[in-house]
């Protein structure tokens, strides 16, 4: 009787044991399945990591290529734009702007693309700058115009007399130009890091092929040189600028950024004082003067009587030889001569019918030449406060320069010509055009220190050096082609500003291609090309004391180098 319950209990225990073993086996199968699935997921994960790393490598290569192409575009002239203007029948590049009867006519679309928020409609119609007419140039064999000497009183404010000034550069205008549709100049930004917090397998990036140290022969087209391909001896690089040196010629110059002068609008013009201690800039509604040694702004000259609505760009500035005065020319057709020490206006000259694009002080410190879209060059006497000479031509005047002795005034025009007049009699002394002349509007002129040579920069992308003959003034409507002794070719876009260094050894130029180039006037070879701005270089100016030069740009910066 007692054995039956025990047997039944043992049977139940066996059933439980069997069920437990069965469940244990099924659990093992599930674990095996889970393990297999986890292994499969790990394989998929590893493959994803591998694909991820490959994608990172492809992305980096793609962005490097995009930046390389952007970099090449910046060098070569920025994005292509369109300019409307007078019919010059120049198919190779956009036509220069028309000089119509408004304030916004002349220098439209010179700025390569918007400078950023707060700019003159993001980019006012720019201007060309002119370079100093007073740097020693190699002597030519031709006869020389008569020279005069002027003596100046002791400087009352610490500016000493110096070499002649560089012509002022016209700057932007009022309404936004029809320009490149992008909001900002392409920037070469650092590659973003691609996070991998899971420690995915690292795939080594392909090693780029070794770069040759031999630079290609591009002639004077230095913008075609890729700085990444250049050996260290043929380039200089800064945080946001670089320079390349012509591999075909011996390197004798160097360049370094000294000061970055940020502005709130496009910088239309830059000019040094004669003693080289100060640099003036012109932008929207105001002219600023900076201490060259420190980069500190020491004064801001603004006419508070002018209406506050709209833009009013200062397109040209120039110091008097004794440093007491700064003359400014603006869109409101007025020339203001400022007493720098008191920040008061000494003279206001009215007479031009359109915007004033260029000013230049004579070395006697008494006379100022001005050029305007109204097709006239005028000379003013600041002591008497009157206009003493009016010279009319057939098209808008974009640039003026006084000769070192003050006896001549040169002007560039939309009609592709450079004219030189005798300031004492108002006679036309020379007309520089013809077969050897420019093929498009002339935007900048500058005399050599000898007064016997002249350089001009044009929308035809070239710079020309002219030899002035010693002859009697032209009479009637006759023209004389002048003598072009050298043509400098290498810029990729409009040449907006030209100048000569004080010693006359170098011609420098600024362009819509955003580059500044230094040229040897004896050989015509480019020594270097500097890319230091993100928009058109509207104005270049060497210091009369040597060593330094300044640039003004549509990127709202002036820089001292």
Coordinates of N, CA and C in Angstrom, one line a residue, residues 123-219:
X123 N 26.8 95.6 -52.0 CA 28.0 95.9 -52.8 C 27.8 97.1 -53.6
X124 N 28.2 98.3 -53.2 CA 28.0 99.5 -54.0 C 28.8 99.5 -55.2
X125 N 28.4 100.2 -56.3 CA 29.2 100.2 -57.5 C 30.6 100.7 -57.2
X126 N 31.6 99.9 -57.5 CA 32.9 100.1 -57.1 C 33.6 101.1 -57.9
X127 N 34.9 101.3 -57.7 CA 35.6 102.3 -58.3 C 37.0 101.8 -58.5
X128 N 37.7 102.4 -59.4 CA 39.1 102.1 -59.5 C 39.9 103.0 -58.6
X129 N 41.1 102.5 -58.2 CA 41.9 103.4 -57.5 C 43.1 103.7 -58.3
X130 N 43.7 104.8 -57.9 CA 44.9 105.2 -58.7 C 46.1 105.1 -57.8
X131 N 47.2 104.9 -58.4 CA 48.4 104.7 -57.6 C 49.1 106.0 -57.5
X132 N 50.1 106.1 -56.6 CA 50.9 107.3 -56.4 C 51.6 107.6 -57.7
X133 N 51.6 108.9 -58.0 CA 52.3 109.3 -59.2 C 53.8 109.6 -58.9
X134 N 54.2 109.3 -57.8 CA 55.5 109.8 -57.4 C 56.5 108.8 -56.9
X135 N 56.7 107.8 -57.7 CA 57.7 106.8 -57.4 C 58.7 106.8 -58.5
X136 N 60.0 106.6 -58.1 CA 61.0 106.7 -59.1 C 60.9 105.6 -60.1
X137 N 60.9 105.9 -61.3 CA 60.8 104.9 -62.4 C 62.2 104.9 -63.1
X138 N 62.5 103.8 -63.8 CA 63.7 103.8 -64.6 C 63.7 104.9 -65.6
X139 N 64.8 105.6 -65.8 CA 64.8 106.7 -66.7 C 64.7 106.3 -68.1
X140 N 63.9 107.0 -68.9 CA 63.7 106.7 -70.3 C 64.6 107.7 -71.1
X141 N 64.8 107.3 -72.3 CA 65.6 108.1 -73.2 C 64.9 109.3 -73.8
X142 N 63.6 109.4 -73.6 CA 62.9 110.5 -74.2 C 63.1 111.8 -73.5
X143 N 62.7 112.9 -74.1 CA 62.8 114.2 -73.5 C 61.8 114.3 -72.3
X144 N 62.1 115.2 -71.4 CA 61.3 115.3 -70.2 C 60.6 116.6 -70.1
X145 N 59.3 116.6 -69.6 CA 58.6 117.9 -69.5 C 59.4 118.7 -68.4
X146 N 59.2 120.1 -68.5 CA 59.8 120.9 -67.5 C 59.4 120.6 -66.1
X147 N 60.3 120.6 -65.2 CA 60.1 120.4 -63.8 C 60.1 121.6 -62.9
X148 N 59.3 121.7 -61.9 CA 59.3 122.8 -61.0 C 59.5 122.4 -59.6
X149 N 60.1 123.2 -58.8 CA 60.3 122.9 -57.4 C 59.4 123.7 -56.5
X150 N 58.9 123.1 -55.5 CA 58.1 123.8 -54.6 C 58.6 123.7 -53.2
X151 N 58.5 124.7 -52.4 CA 59.0 124.7 -51.0 C 57.7 124.8 -50.1
X152 N 57.7 124.0 -49.1 CA 56.5 123.9 -48.2 C 56.9 124.5 -46.8
X153 N 56.0 125.1 -46.2 CA 56.2 125.6 -44.8 C 56.4 124.4 -43.9
X154 N 56.9 124.6 -42.7 CA 57.1 123.5 -41.7 C 55.7 122.9 -41.4
X155 N 55.7 121.5 -41.3 CA 54.4 120.9 -41.1 C 53.9 121.3 -39.7
X156 N 52.6 121.8 -39.6 CA 52.1 122.2 -38.3 C 51.6 121.1 -37.5
X157 N 51.4 119.9 -38.0 CA 50.8 118.8 -37.2 C 51.6 117.6 -37.2
X158 N 52.8 117.6 -37.6 CA 53.7 116.5 -37.5 C 53.8 115.7 -38.7
X159 N 52.9 116.0 -39.7 CA 53.1 115.3 -41.0 C 54.2 116.0 -41.8
X160 N 55.2 115.3 -42.2 CA 56.3 115.9 -42.9 C 56.1 115.9 -44.4
X161 N 56.7 116.8 -45.1 CA 56.6 116.8 -46.6 C 57.2 115.5 -47.1
X162 N 56.8 115.0 -48.2 CA 57.3 113.8 -48.7 C 57.2 113.7 -50.2
X163 N 57.2 112.5 -50.7 CA 57.1 112.4 -52.2 C 55.7 112.6 -52.6
X164 N 55.4 112.7 -53.9 CA 54.1 113.0 -54.3 C 53.1 112.0 -54.0
X165 N 51.8 112.3 -53.9 CA 50.8 111.4 -53.5 C 50.4 110.5 -54.7
X166 N 49.7 109.4 -54.3 CA 49.2 108.6 -55.3 C 47.7 109.0 -55.6
X167 N 47.3 108.9 -56.9 CA 46.0 109.4 -57.2 C 44.9 108.6 -56.4
X168 N 43.8 109.2 -56.1 CA 42.8 108.5 -55.4 C 42.1 107.5 -56.2
X169 N 41.4 106.6 -55.6 CA 40.7 105.5 -56.4 C 39.3 105.7 -56.2
X170 N 38.5 105.7 -57.4 CA 37.1 105.7 -57.3 C 36.6 104.5 -56.6
X171 N 35.5 104.6 -55.9 CA 34.9 103.5 -55.2 C 33.5 103.2 -55.6
X172 N 32.8 102.4 -54.8 CA 31.5 102.0 -55.1 C 30.5 103.1 -55.2
X173 N 29.3 102.8 -55.7 CA 28.2 103.7 -55.8 C 27.1 103.3 -55.0
X174 N 25.9 103.7 -55.4 CA 24.8 103.6 -54.4 C 24.0 102.2 -54.5
X175 N 23.4 102.0 -55.7 CA 22.5 100.9 -55.7 C 23.3 99.6 -55.9
X176 N 22.8 98.5 -55.5 CA 23.5 97.2 -55.6 C 23.6 96.9 -57.1
X177 N 24.8 96.4 -57.5 CA 25.0 96.1 -58.9 C 24.4 94.8 -59.3
X178 N 24.3 94.5 -60.6 CA 23.8 93.2 -61.0 C 25.1 92.3 -61.0
X179 N 25.2 91.6 -59.9 CA 26.4 90.9 -59.7 C 26.2 89.4 -59.5
X180 N 27.2 88.8 -59.1 CA 27.2 87.3 -58.9 C 26.1 87.0 -57.8
X181 N 25.3 86.0 -58.1 CA 24.2 85.7 -57.2 C 24.5 85.1 -55.9
X182 N 25.8 84.8 -55.6 CA 26.0 84.1 -54.3 C 26.1 85.1 -53.2
X183 N 25.8 84.8 -52.0 CA 25.7 85.7 -50.9 C 27.1 86.1 -50.3
X184 N 28.1 85.3 -50.5 CA 29.4 85.6 -50.0 C 30.4 84.9 -50.8
X185 N 31.6 85.5 -50.8 CA 32.7 84.8 -51.4 C 33.0 83.4 -50.9
X186 N 33.2 82.5 -51.7 CA 33.5 81.1 -51.2 C 34.7 81.1 -50.2
X187 N 34.5 80.5 -49.1 CA 35.5 80.4 -48.1 C 36.1 79.0 -48.1
X188 N 37.4 78.9 -47.8 CA 38.0 77.6 -47.7 C 37.9 77.2 -46.2
X189 N 36.9 76.5 -45.8 CA 36.7 76.2 -44.4 C 37.3 74.9 -44.1
X190 N 37.7 74.7 -42.8 CA 38.3 73.5 -42.4 C 37.3 72.3 -42.5
X191 N 37.8 71.1 -42.8 CA 37.0 70.0 -43.0 C 36.3 69.6 -41.6
X192 N 35.0 69.4 -41.6 CA 34.4 69.0 -40.3 C 34.8 67.6 -39.9
X193 N 34.9 67.5 -38.6 CA 35.3 66.2 -38.1 C 34.1 65.2 -38.2
X194 N 34.3 64.0 -38.5 CA 33.3 63.0 -38.6 C 33.3 62.2 -37.3
X195 N 32.3 62.3 -36.4 CA 32.4 61.6 -35.2 C 32.3 60.1 -35.3
X196 N 33.0 59.4 -34.5 CA 32.8 58.0 -34.4 C 33.1 57.6 -33.0
X197 N 32.0 57.6 -32.2 CA 32.2 57.4 -30.7 C 32.2 55.9 -30.4
X198 N 31.9 55.1 -31.5 CA 31.8 53.6 -31.2 C 33.1 52.9 -31.5
X199 N 34.1 53.6 -31.9 CA 35.4 53.0 -32.1 C 35.3 52.1 -33.3
X200 N 34.7 52.6 -34.4 CA 34.6 51.8 -35.6 C 36.0 51.6 -36.2
X201 N 36.2 50.5 -37.0 CA 37.5 50.3 -37.6 C 38.0 51.4 -38.4
X202 N 39.2 51.8 -38.3 CA 39.8 52.9 -39.0 C 40.4 52.4 -40.4
X203 N 39.9 53.1 -41.4 CA 40.4 52.8 -42.7 C 41.4 53.9 -43.1
X204 N 42.6 53.6 -43.3 CA 43.6 54.7 -43.7 C 43.2 55.4 -44.9
X205 N 43.3 56.7 -44.9 CA 43.0 57.5 -46.1 C 44.1 57.3 -47.1
X206 N 43.8 57.4 -48.4 CA 44.8 57.2 -49.4 C 45.8 58.3 -49.4
X207 N 47.0 57.9 -49.5 CA 48.1 58.9 -49.5 C 48.2 59.6 -50.8
X208 N 48.1 61.0 -50.8 CA 48.1 61.7 -52.0 C 49.4 61.6 -52.7
X209 N 49.4 61.6 -54.0 CA 50.7 61.5 -54.8 C 51.6 62.6 -54.4
X210 N 52.9 62.4 -54.4 CA 53.8 63.4 -54.1 C 53.8 64.5 -55.1
X211 N 53.8 65.8 -54.5 CA 53.8 67.0 -55.4 C 55.2 67.3 -55.9
X212 N 55.2 67.7 -57.1 CA 56.5 68.1 -57.6 C 56.8 69.5 -57.2
X213 N 58.1 69.7 -56.9 CA 58.5 71.0 -56.4 C 58.8 72.0 -57.6
X214 N 58.6 71.5 -58.8 CA 58.9 72.4 -59.9 C 57.5 73.0 -60.4
X215 N 57.4 74.3 -60.3 CA 56.2 75.0 -60.6 C 56.0 75.1 -62.1
X216 N 54.8 75.0 -62.6 CA 54.6 75.1 -64.1 C 54.9 76.5 -64.5
X217 N 55.3 76.6 -65.8 CA 55.6 77.9 -66.4 C 54.3 78.5 -66.9
X218 N 53.8 79.5 -66.1 CA 52.5 80.2 -66.5 C 52.7 81.6 -67.0
X219 N 54.0 82.0 -67.2 CA 54.3 83.4 -67.6 C 53.9 84.3 -66.5

